[in-house]
Amino acid sequence: MAAAATMAAAARELVLRAGTSDMEEEEGPLASGPGLQEPLQLGELDITSDEYILDEVDVHIQANLEDELVKEALKTGVDLRHYSKQVELELQQIEQKSIRDYIQESENIASLHNQITACDAVLERMEQMLGAFQSDLSSISSEIRTLQEQSGAMNIRLRNRQAVRGKLGELVDGLVVPSALVMAILEAPVTEPRFLEQLQELDAKAAAVREQEARGTAACADVRGVLDRLRVKAVAKIREFILQKIYSFRKPMTNYQIPQTALLKYRFFYQFLLGNERATAKEIRDEYVETLSKIYLSYYRSYLGRLMKVQYEEVAEKDDLMGVEDTAKKGFFSKPSLRSRNTIFTLGTRGSVISPTELEAPILVPHTAQRGEQRYPFEALFRSQHYALLDNSCREYLFICEFFVVSGPAAHDLFHAVMGRTLSMTLKHLESYLTDCYDAIAVFLCIHIVLRFRNIAAKRDVPALDRYWEQVLALLWPRFEMILEMNVQSVRSTDPQRLGGLDTRPHYITRRYAEFSSALVSINQTIPNERTMQLLGQLQVEVENFVLRVAAEFSSRKEQLVFLINNYDMMLGVLMERAADDSKEVESFQQLLNARTQEFIEELLSPPFGGLVAFVKEAEALIERGQAERLRGEEARVTQLIRGFGSSWKSSVESLSQDVMRSFTNFRNGTSIIQGALTQLIQLYHRSPRVLSQPQLRALPARAELINIHHLMVELKKHKPNF
């Protein structure tokens, strides 16, 4: 159908073109005649105009000719005019059929037209309604904007009024003086809680009035008089109350700490005075300082005087030095004349004063100690005195900071105004006592007590005593060093010939040194001090030199070695009981003891076995140098040595053991020396068969008389002492 329609259209186009050409030829002369209508303006549809582009027509013709149906028509020779008429006839039939269909549906079309018309009317009314609604919405929107502007303005006015109301309310509340405040300030006792509450309210109102007066508020003049009268009344009542509390400190046998603690409950009273009446606040502070400074001074002066009465009666004097000759009247090993005499060079239980339990133990009560006839060394009295001072000073410093509202340098100044006289009195007493003190252990313990108390004060956050601790140490350290140097000098200047009869037992001067050195070393280990170690090193050098000088007084080397070993062993034993095993003193004396012990063993073996020892060493040296041939002339000597050893070794060993046990006071040390001597003897005898096995001595008949090494070891074990 599409192809047929296309052919029909092409045919109609050709027919129209042909008809148009004929009409132009036939009507051409008439067209231009006068009185005729003007040609129809068809615009782009006018194919007769000059503007028609022939190229486009050719394109359409060419496109139609390429159609398959047109090509077939042309091939079959169909007459296009006849075909065109046939197509027109069919079109007319279709048109008439369409007209009849339209006529048949005319009623429906008319009804549709009426419905469309009615819809148009309804839509028109709707348009009018929507237009009116739009205009109403426009007016409502403008009204809403107006209401929003009014609401914003009202909110601003409301906020402004609330702000003014709040400020004005605060101002009024700060200025108005309620009757409850007036009644409490005028009538209530200062110890009642409501007085304290209303006093805080009065302080707040006074501060508010001062602030408003600075801003120029005229209403402050209305309440200034009332507040001033209330302030004067409150200041008078507070002044009377606090002064009564301070005066109560002065009563005899009063525990001032109780009213002092009660004052802390009313610390706001002083704050009120400080902010409203500084003259009264200064008066109270000055009265407190004056009262407490006298109380502390009186208390500590009395306590210190009574405390010194329970000190040991016999104390170290300037002649009680390490190098001073021991006498029958006052000797190191003599029995003390008192039941609990304070020793000079021995620590004993005195070191417990710096233990954690004893350091913060309750202070000594002098009258109780006197009633029980108890006596104490100076360091115990020093600890009790300074622990009381530390405890009261810490409490006083914290009270001052909290009640008087001070801190930093101001707190230090106020503290020293209260405690300064007491601290000065304590320092003077200590300085006076140290002038005649020659007990180095007591002074050294006092130094460590101060160091520990200083740490306790730091933990309690009380720095006010730092200067006092430094002043105490400045007194103790020089005295301790001076006493130690005096002992060093006394040992250095000691003449062994003036010491009377000597024996090989440990000397009392070395025992003094051992006890004294171990005491200082054990104390110094807790808080090491390099200066102390240097002084102890000087003392050790002088003691070692002294031991050598005394040993030189003995005629025989054996006695010298016994004396040296006994003294070194005693000093080492005492040091190891208290000092650490790796301390310098322990290592030094251990080396000296080992060296002298080895020398003594050789000296001990020399009389009975000296010949055998000398021969074995000589023979080994010759063999090592390759000169074994020189042993051929030693047969007689070797025979004599072998037979002498075989006949006397048992008695010699027995005599050797008895001699050692008699010479050394320390049985354990004697046992060690015997074992060392027997071990060295076995080692020497074990080396002799190697020498006798040389070709030069192999044929010696005396070799058969050698004692079997195992038999010798079994026999020597019998001489091993058992303790």
XYZ file of C-alpha atoms in Angstrom:
723
model
C 0.000 0.000 0.000
C 2.849 2.334 0.791
C 4.407 1.656 -2.590
C 1.023 2.244 -4.343
C 0.557 5.494 -2.466
C 4.016 6.559 -3.454
C 3.332 5.768 -7.143
C 0.037 7.617 -6.946
C 1.674 10.654 -5.464
C 4.352 10.594 -8.128
C 1.769 10.219 -10.864
C -0.318 13.085 -9.497
C 2.765 15.240 -9.384
C 3.528 14.517 -13.009
C -0.055 15.161 -14.045
C -0.168 18.426 -12.145
C 3.036 19.557 -13.765
C 1.678 18.688 -17.228
C -1.632 20.468 -16.516
C 0.086 23.493 -15.214
C 2.151 23.797 -18.357
C -0.925 23.587 -20.585
C -2.774 26.184 -18.574
C 0.146 28.546 -18.825
C 0.198 28.133 -22.545
C -3.579 28.557 -22.967
C -4.197 31.253 -20.380
C -0.990 33.043 -20.651
C -2.240 36.022 -22.708
C -5.287 36.404 -20.486
C -3.418 36.429 -17.315
C -1.954 39.763 -17.923
C -5.177 41.420 -19.049
C -6.558 44.310 -17.170
C -9.246 43.791 -14.573
C -8.186 40.298 -13.680
C -7.532 39.239 -10.070
C -4.036 39.172 -8.796
C -2.389 35.747 -8.636
C -2.799 33.767 -5.334
C 0.099 34.136 -2.870
C 1.045 30.569 -1.979
C 4.419 31.318 -0.535
C 6.591 28.226 -0.317
C 3.808 26.103 -1.854
C 3.817 28.118 -5.048
C 5.561 25.987 -7.608
C 5.080 28.525 -10.355
C 7.266 31.157 -8.792
C 10.773 31.784 -9.844
C 11.984 30.902 -6.408
C 11.116 27.278 -6.837
C 14.309 25.392 -6.960
C 14.363 22.895 -9.824
C 17.167 21.001 -8.276
C 14.915 19.955 -5.408
C 12.277 18.761 -7.925
C 14.862 16.675 -9.644
C 15.816 15.156 -6.325
C 12.179 14.225 -5.613
C 11.711 12.806 -9.096
C 14.907 10.823 -8.792
C 13.819 9.474 -5.419
C 10.402 8.446 -6.795
C 11.974 6.784 -9.823
C 14.090 4.648 -7.528
C 10.955 3.247 -5.893
C 10.441 -0.450 -6.722
C 6.761 -0.006 -7.613
C 7.487 2.947 -9.916
C 10.283 0.997 -11.539
C 7.903 -1.903 -12.153
C 5.241 0.409 -13.562
C 7.705 1.945 -15.935
C 8.906 -1.442 -17.001
C 5.382 -2.691 -17.723
C 4.455 0.488 -19.647
C 1.510 1.602 -17.458
C -0.167 4.852 -18.512
C 0.377 7.286 -15.729
C -2.562 9.534 -16.594
C -4.969 6.713 -16.613
C -3.479 5.422 -13.411
C -3.711 8.863 -11.879
C -7.370 9.141 -12.664
C -7.984 5.775 -11.176
C -6.233 6.889 -8.001
C -8.273 10.074 -7.887
C -11.398 8.068 -8.254
C -10.463 5.893 -5.336
C -9.661 8.949 -3.270
C -13.048 10.439 -4.036
C -14.734 7.239 -2.962
C -12.782 7.239 0.295
C -13.670 10.899 0.827
C -17.378 10.247 0.289
C -17.229 7.322 2.657
C -15.567 9.521 5.250
C -18.308 12.143 4.798
C -21.023 9.573 5.320
C -19.218 8.355 8.487
C -18.966 11.928 9.708
C -22.660 12.507 9.032
C -23.550 9.363 10.929
C -21.447 10.489 13.908
C -22.597 14.099 13.720
C -24.771 13.797 16.829
C -21.936 12.347 18.804
C -19.624 15.051 17.515
C -22.153 17.698 18.422
C -22.527 16.181 21.871
C -18.749 16.137 22.219
C -18.662 19.762 21.151
C -21.243 20.657 23.787
C -19.294 18.782 26.447
C -16.105 20.544 25.458
C -17.927 23.867 25.635
C -19.274 23.003 29.101
C -15.796 21.961 30.224
C -14.423 25.232 28.953
C -17.001 27.068 31.060
C -16.148 25.006 34.147
C -12.443 25.554 33.603
C -13.073 29.264 33.152
C -14.889 29.407 36.496
C -12.080 27.384 38.096
C -9.568 29.810 36.637
C -11.512 32.690 38.149
C -11.671 30.928 41.521
C -7.929 30.146 41.454
C -7.222 33.720 40.514
C -9.228 34.944 43.473
C -7.506 32.391 45.752
C -4.109 33.568 44.472
C -4.978 37.145 45.267
C -6.138 36.073 48.756
C -2.878 34.191 49.312
C -0.930 37.262 48.286
C -2.739 39.350 50.853
C -2.282 36.636 53.557
C 1.475 36.425 52.827
C 1.835 40.153 53.337
C -0.096 39.886 56.596
C 2.172 37.020 57.763
C 5.265 39.111 57.026
C 3.761 41.929 59.015
C 3.033 39.576 61.930
C 6.583 38.193 61.798
C 8.040 41.677 61.980
C 5.771 42.492 64.915
C 6.685 39.220 66.661
C 10.442 39.886 66.233
C 10.070 43.351 67.674
C 8.092 41.973 70.623
C 10.766 39.303 71.268
C 13.480 41.954 71.318
C 11.473 44.062 73.755
C 10.842 40.951 75.903
C 14.531 40.050 76.042
C 15.480 43.589 76.852
C 12.920 43.712 79.633
C 14.090 40.340 81.016
C 17.704 41.509 80.956
C 16.753 44.704 82.699
C 14.672 42.760 85.180
C 17.569 40.343 85.913
C 20.098 43.152 86.361
C 17.652 45.182 88.376
C 16.725 42.111 90.445
C 20.379 41.410 91.177
C 20.903 45.017 92.079
C 17.887 45.080 94.348
C 18.754 41.732 95.947
C 22.293 42.945 96.550
C 21.168 46.171 98.106
C 18.190 45.033 100.157
C 19.066 44.094 103.737
C 16.636 41.421 104.991
C 15.511 41.400 108.572
C 16.897 37.893 109.125
C 20.384 39.220 108.415
C 19.960 42.105 110.835
C 18.631 39.886 113.623
C 21.380 37.298 113.201
C 24.205 39.847 113.211
C 22.821 41.754 116.191
C 21.511 38.984 118.418
C 22.858 35.545 117.419
C 26.060 34.236 119.105
C 29.024 33.932 116.776
C 29.183 30.183 117.332
C 25.726 29.564 115.854
C 25.597 28.391 112.230
C 23.078 31.085 111.243
C 25.484 33.822 112.342
C 28.128 32.410 109.991
C 25.588 32.128 107.148
C 24.331 35.701 107.593
C 27.908 36.952 107.977
C 28.710 35.509 104.570
C 25.564 37.211 103.232
C 26.633 40.519 104.786
C 30.082 40.190 103.238
C 28.526 39.547 99.823
C 26.195 42.572 100.170
C 29.045 44.830 101.263
C 31.087 43.748 98.232
C 28.064 44.319 95.948
C 27.475 47.820 97.363
C 31.131 48.718 96.870
C 30.954 47.544 93.282
C 27.753 49.495 92.574
C 29.157 52.614 94.212
C 32.111 52.401 91.868
C 29.593 52.401 88.985
C 27.796 55.418 90.378
C 24.558 53.742 91.515
C 22.640 56.282 93.605
C 20.577 53.670 95.457
C 23.678 52.520 97.390
C 23.412 55.552 99.634
C 20.136 54.221 101.052
C 21.728 51.040 102.455
C 25.290 52.169 103.132
C 24.513 53.294 106.656
C 22.720 50.059 107.590
C 25.510 47.910 106.209
C 28.180 49.953 107.998
C 26.451 49.569 111.344
C 26.014 45.820 110.792
C 29.666 45.518 109.731
C 30.865 47.333 112.863
C 28.736 45.086 115.056
C 29.949 41.922 113.312
C 33.596 43.029 113.534
C 33.256 43.702 117.259
C 31.704 40.301 117.970
C 34.259 38.460 115.844
C 37.177 40.323 117.407
C 36.019 39.484 120.897
C 35.476 35.823 120.017
C 38.867 35.267 118.345
C 40.815 37.134 121.013
C 39.161 35.029 123.706
C 40.274 31.897 121.846
C 43.817 33.247 121.584
C 43.889 34.237 125.264
C 42.774 30.713 126.170
C 46.125 29.469 124.820
C 47.884 31.211 127.682
C 46.231 29.233 130.452
C 48.623 26.821 132.183
C 48.400 23.151 131.248
C 46.262 24.024 128.224
C 46.491 21.966 125.071
C 46.550 24.852 122.620
C 45.895 22.520 119.689
C 42.245 22.068 120.735
C 41.227 25.771 120.539
C 43.474 26.122 117.496
C 41.504 23.369 115.745
C 38.251 25.037 116.852
C 39.366 28.280 115.197
C 39.607 26.537 111.846
C 35.824 26.058 111.896
C 35.485 29.858 111.926
C 38.243 30.729 109.475
C 35.738 32.826 107.506
C 35.695 35.263 110.439
C 39.261 36.308 109.682
C 38.502 36.481 105.955
C 35.612 38.853 106.774
C 37.903 41.008 108.876
C 40.551 40.983 106.169
C 38.033 42.291 103.636
C 36.164 44.759 105.835
C 38.419 45.817 108.741
C 42.118 45.289 108.062
C 43.194 47.052 111.239
C 41.302 44.544 113.369
C 42.642 41.674 111.244
C 46.204 42.896 111.828
C 45.526 43.229 115.543
C 44.322 39.617 115.743
C 47.251 38.331 113.700
C 49.786 40.213 115.824
C 48.150 38.971 119.013
C 48.219 35.399 117.701
C 51.889 35.670 116.703
C 52.872 37.146 120.060
C 50.935 34.562 122.066
C 51.971 31.460 120.114
C 55.615 32.485 119.809
C 55.829 32.777 123.605
C 53.984 29.502 124.123
C 56.262 27.586 121.726
C 59.383 29.147 123.176
C 58.345 28.358 126.741
C 57.244 24.832 125.870
C 60.393 23.884 123.976
C 62.738 25.532 126.458
C 61.119 23.588 129.286
C 60.949 20.352 127.296
C 64.544 20.632 126.145
C 65.792 21.287 129.665
C 63.944 18.317 131.129
C 64.907 16.136 128.173
C 68.629 16.655 128.694
C 68.282 15.392 132.254
C 67.609 11.852 131.001
C 70.793 11.696 128.911
C 73.516 9.233 129.826
C 75.742 10.694 132.502
C 78.912 9.301 130.938
C 79.422 10.751 127.503
C 82.407 10.926 125.205
C 85.013 13.496 126.104
C 87.892 14.980 124.154
C 90.251 12.251 125.401
C 87.914 9.446 124.290
C 89.573 8.973 120.929
C 90.383 5.867 119.000
C 94.134 6.102 119.425
C 94.133 6.949 123.125
C 95.724 4.333 125.378
C 93.234 2.095 127.137
C 93.446 2.355 130.911
C 92.016 0.447 133.781
C 89.876 3.387 134.816
C 88.200 3.855 131.491
C 88.821 1.200 128.905
C 87.107 -0.018 125.819
C 86.600 -3.556 127.200
C 86.055 -2.531 130.802
C 82.695 -3.113 132.357
C 80.585 0.063 132.293
C 79.913 1.693 135.614
C 76.308 2.395 134.692
C 73.621 -0.112 133.848
C 73.096 1.375 130.342
C 76.256 3.194 129.450
C 76.410 4.944 126.083
C 79.246 3.364 124.090
C 81.536 5.531 122.060
C 82.717 3.436 119.141
C 80.057 0.707 119.020
C 76.725 1.200 117.295
C 74.809 -1.591 119.025
C 71.094 -0.796 119.030
C 71.641 2.928 118.602
C 71.075 2.629 114.855
C 67.418 1.788 115.424
C 66.745 5.486 116.039
C 66.680 6.077 112.261
C 64.491 3.059 111.470
C 60.999 3.939 110.127
C 59.282 2.660 113.269
C 61.501 4.505 115.730
C 61.884 7.646 113.644
C 58.203 8.623 113.981
C 57.604 7.001 117.350
C 55.966 9.067 120.120
C 58.249 11.606 121.728
C 59.978 10.881 125.018
C 58.266 12.015 128.207
C 61.053 13.204 130.536
C 59.273 12.846 133.867
C 58.190 9.315 132.959
C 61.781 8.419 132.039
C 63.063 9.935 135.288
C 60.529 8.035 137.298
C 61.677 4.809 135.656
C 65.372 5.802 135.880
C 65.744 5.423 132.128
C 68.648 7.024 130.279
C 69.049 7.720 126.573
C 71.884 8.626 124.205
C 71.953 12.101 122.701
C 70.637 11.006 119.305
C 67.450 9.624 120.957
C 66.906 12.961 122.710
C 67.659 14.807 119.463
C 65.108 12.672 117.601
C 62.388 13.249 120.202
C 63.031 16.987 120.319
C 63.045 17.456 116.543
C 60.132 15.133 115.919
C 58.058 17.280 118.285
C 59.370 20.358 116.473
C 58.586 18.836 113.067
C 55.076 17.771 114.043
C 54.137 21.093 115.636
C 55.763 23.118 112.868
C 53.861 21.230 110.159
C 50.583 21.689 112.027
C 51.319 25.376 112.658
C 52.288 26.067 109.043
C 49.137 24.440 107.683
C 46.997 26.307 110.237
C 48.594 29.634 109.276
C 48.046 29.027 105.568
C 44.415 28.039 106.061
C 43.265 30.454 108.781
C 45.195 33.578 107.804
C 44.751 32.964 104.049
C 48.450 33.230 103.129
C 50.781 31.246 100.900
C 54.282 31.361 99.476
C 56.685 33.939 100.966
C 53.917 35.502 103.075
C 53.251 32.135 104.738
C 56.993 31.664 105.377
C 57.285 35.101 106.978
C 54.268 34.548 109.237
C 55.500 31.064 110.189
C 58.932 32.371 111.183
C 57.271 35.182 113.133
C 55.569 32.464 115.211
C 58.322 29.829 115.351
C 61.426 31.947 114.784
C 62.319 32.428 118.456
C 61.837 28.724 119.151
C 63.995 27.695 116.194
C 66.740 30.137 117.195
C 66.709 28.834 120.773
C 66.960 25.236 119.486
C 69.897 26.123 117.226
C 71.738 27.864 120.060
C 71.227 24.888 122.344
C 72.512 22.492 119.661
C 75.517 24.698 118.960
C 76.310 24.858 122.671
C 76.027 21.094 123.079
C 78.177 20.318 120.039
C 80.989 22.432 121.425
C 81.762 19.688 123.980
C 80.476 16.712 121.984
C 83.005 14.081 120.890
C 80.581 11.250 120.055
C 80.935 10.891 116.275
C 78.280 8.161 116.021
C 75.734 10.345 117.851
C 76.466 13.319 115.594
C 76.284 11.155 112.465
C 72.949 9.680 113.573
C 71.646 13.202 114.189
C 72.656 14.116 110.633
C 70.646 11.218 109.231
C 67.708 12.048 111.497
C 67.657 15.551 110.024
C 67.867 14.200 106.474
C 64.879 11.940 107.088
C 62.851 14.631 108.850
C 63.524 16.932 105.922
C 62.063 14.346 103.561
C 59.007 13.946 105.810
C 58.450 17.721 105.808
C 58.689 17.729 102.008
C 56.094 14.937 101.771
C 53.774 16.963 104.026
C 54.287 19.954 101.708
C 55.760 22.138 104.462
C 58.752 24.033 103.022
C 58.949 26.490 105.943
C 61.523 24.328 107.793
C 63.942 23.977 104.880
C 66.142 26.825 106.096
C 66.171 25.430 109.627
C 67.271 21.963 108.423
C 70.118 23.543 106.486
C 71.238 25.469 109.577
C 71.190 22.302 111.702
C 73.225 20.389 109.108
C 75.637 23.327 108.944
C 76.314 22.752 112.648
C 76.437 18.927 112.579
C 78.601 18.241 109.524
C 81.649 20.324 110.575
C 81.524 18.842 114.074
C 81.329 15.302 112.724
C 84.262 15.893 110.382
C 86.287 17.457 113.186
C 85.689 14.479 115.522
C 86.572 12.052 112.734
C 89.759 13.957 111.944
C 90.649 13.950 115.649
C 90.347 10.158 115.671
C 92.460 9.928 112.517
C 95.124 12.085 114.109
C 95.022 10.093 117.346
C 95.667 6.838 115.447
C 98.382 8.478 113.384
C 100.223 9.771 116.471
C 99.922 6.578 118.516
C 103.331 5.130 119.481
C 103.202 1.310 119.787
C 106.036 1.332 122.309
C 103.905 3.327 124.758
C 101.047 0.825 124.650
C 102.658 -1.495 127.187
C 102.816 -5.265 126.752
C 101.791 -6.579 123.361
C 100.471 -9.945 122.294
C 99.268 -11.416 119.008
C 95.580 -11.077 119.826
C 93.490 -8.325 118.121
C 94.430 -4.927 119.457
C 91.769 -2.837 121.168
C 92.466 0.085 118.813
C 91.736 -2.060 115.775
C 88.589 -3.355 117.474
C 87.544 0.226 118.122
C 88.128 1.030 114.478
C 86.207 -2.052 113.301
C 83.178 -1.219 115.440
C 83.353 2.474 114.604
C 83.850 2.004 110.862
C 81.140 -0.640 110.542
C 78.757 1.659 112.427
C 79.360 4.610 110.110
C 79.318 2.451 106.974
C 76.003 0.822 107.904
C 74.441 4.217 108.648
C 75.882 5.807 105.508
C 74.496 3.044 103.288
C 70.946 4.344 103.809
C 71.729 7.836 102.467
C 75.259 7.693 100.968
C 77.617 10.641 101.445
C 80.906 10.852 99.583
C 82.594 13.061 102.180
C 81.971 10.447 104.863
C 83.540 7.742 102.713
C 86.630 9.917 102.156
C 87.100 10.459 105.892
C 86.621 6.749 106.569
C 89.202 6.021 103.887
C 91.729 8.248 105.667
C 90.967 6.529 108.970
C 91.388 3.102 107.361
C 94.825 4.031 105.974
C 95.981 5.207 109.389
C 94.673 2.044 111.086
C 96.452 -0.162 108.542
C 99.671 1.754 109.147
C 99.155 1.446 112.894
C 98.723 -2.335 112.625
C 101.956 -2.561 110.652
C 103.780 -0.423 113.228
C 102.576 -2.618 116.082
C 103.445 -5.809 114.163
C 106.973 -4.508 113.697
C 107.407 -4.585 117.472
C 107.400 -8.414 117.407
C 110.753 -10.056 116.938
C 109.789 -13.003 114.731
C 108.051 -12.836 111.387
C 105.681 -15.565 112.460
C 104.425 -13.522 115.407
C 104.072 -10.516 113.148
C 101.953 -12.496 110.722
C 99.813 -13.932 113.529
C 99.175 -10.437 114.860
C 98.322 -9.109 111.398
C 96.008 -12.017 110.584
C 94.184 -11.784 113.918
C 93.591 -8.064 113.494
C 92.614 -8.256 109.825
C 90.281 -11.162 110.536
C 88.654 -9.376 113.455
C 88.117 -6.134 111.475
C 86.797 -8.045 108.473
C 84.368 -10.041 110.603
C 82.949 -6.941 112.301
C 82.608 -5.078 109.008
C 80.846 -7.984 107.303
C 78.242 -8.102 110.064
C 77.017 -4.571 109.319
C 78.421 -3.400 105.984
C 77.675 -4.764 102.538
C 79.924 -7.517 101.230
C 80.968 -5.386 98.239
C 81.998 -2.315 100.290
C 85.493 -0.925 99.827
C 86.489 -1.632 103.426
C 85.484 -5.313 103.201
C 87.320 -5.813 99.909
C 90.468 -4.096 101.193
C 90.737 -6.130 104.401
C 89.848 -9.348 102.559
C 92.825 -8.844 100.245
C 95.156 -8.059 103.150
C 93.960 -11.100 105.069
C 94.440 -13.450 102.090
C 97.940 -12.180 101.410
C 99.087 -12.486 105.040
C 97.418 -15.895 105.436
C 99.307 -17.274 102.463
C 102.559 -15.876 103.794
C 101.859 -17.383 107.224
C 101.173 -20.817 105.730
C 104.536 -20.746 103.996
C 106.152 -19.588 107.240
C 104.336 -22.369 109.106
C 105.475 -25.124 106.737
C 109.042 -23.899 106.561
C 110.543 -25.413 109.810
C 109.326 -29.004 109.473
C 109.083 -29.225 105.698
C 111.291 -26.346 104.530
C 114.021 -28.598 103.116
C 111.546 -30.631 101.072
C 109.830 -27.473 99.839
C 113.123 -25.897 98.817
C 114.343 -29.034 97.016
C 111.116 -29.534 95.040
C 111.093 -25.911 93.916
C 114.804 -26.035 92.955
C 114.410 -29.311 91.071
C 111.340 -28.076 89.163
C 113.233 -24.954 88.172
C 116.178 -27.020 86.886
C 113.892 -29.352 84.960
C 112.077 -26.415 83.430
C 115.402 -24.865 82.303
C 116.615 -28.226 80.925
C 119.393 -28.639 83.529
C 118.173 -31.898 85.087
C 121.777 -33.313 84.967
C 122.627 -31.144 87.938
C 120.367 -33.399 90.064
C 122.958 -36.243 89.990
C 124.848 -34.812 92.946
C 121.735 -34.509 95.118
C 121.227 -38.218 95.985
C 122.363 -37.889 99.593
C 120.263 -34.783 100.171
C 117.196 -36.403 98.633
C 117.642 -39.550 100.721
C 117.902 -37.505 103.898
C 114.771 -35.491 102.993
C 112.706 -38.585 102.220
C 113.657 -40.403 105.400
C 113.270 -37.243 107.517
C 109.772 -36.615 106.119
C 108.730 -40.205 106.659
C 109.835 -40.219 110.279
C 108.566 -36.803 111.415
C 105.630 -35.735 109.257
C 102.943 -36.941 111.705
C 104.440 -35.182 114.712
C 105.111 -32.105 112.625
C 101.497 -31.932 111.433
C 100.247 -32.411 114.981
C 102.525 -29.663 116.282
C 101.517 -27.437 113.394
C 97.791 -27.846 114.187
C 98.262 -27.131 117.868
C 100.379 -24.098 117.117
C 97.716 -22.662 114.780
C 94.876 -23.217 117.247
C 96.880 -21.497 119.995
C 97.835 -18.544 117.823
C 94.454 -17.459 116.467
C 91.550 -16.276 118.553
C 89.038 -16.984 115.800
C 88.616 -20.783 115.632
C 87.044 -20.552 112.205
C 89.997 -18.604 110.918
C 92.400 -21.113 112.530
C 90.571 -23.993 110.872
C 90.858 -22.262 107.506
C 94.597 -21.758 107.998
C 95.139 -25.421 108.984
C 93.220 -26.599 105.955
C 95.222 -24.275 103.736
C 98.522 -25.523 105.189
C 97.611 -29.207 104.819
C 96.330 -28.629 101.287
C 99.560 -26.914 100.323
C 101.560 -29.748 101.926
C 99.650 -32.373 99.903
C 100.158 -30.400 96.708
C 103.892 -30.134 97.423
C 104.216 -33.829 98.208
C 102.235 -34.674 95.087
C 104.837 -32.842 92.996
C 107.808 -34.726 94.540
C 107.290 -38.069 92.675
C 107.554 -36.198 89.367
C 110.950 -34.868 90.431
C 112.129 -38.280 91.697
C 111.047 -39.923 88.440
C 113.754 -38.079 86.536
C 116.496 -40.380 85.109
C 119.103 -38.870 87.405
C 117.146 -39.903 90.566
C 115.159 -42.859 89.274
C 117.599 -45.463 90.659
C 117.630 -43.883 94.109
C 116.912 -46.622 96.747
C 115.128 -44.149 99.042
C 112.290 -43.861 96.532
C 110.881 -47.047 97.969
C 110.495 -45.310 101.320
C 108.139 -42.665 99.918
C 104.757 -42.583 101.656
C 101.813 -43.289 99.401
C 99.997 -40.072 98.538
C 96.574 -41.575 99.290
C 97.733 -42.808 102.672
C 99.091 -39.338 103.403
C 95.765 -37.722 102.491
C 93.829 -40.111 104.725
C 96.130 -39.409 107.649
C 96.029 -35.655 107.132
C 92.234 -35.653 107.160
C 92.371 -36.878 110.733
C 93.995 -33.597 111.719
C 91.168 -31.516 110.222
C 89.582 -29.639 113.172
C 85.870 -29.927 113.695
C 83.873 -27.247 115.443
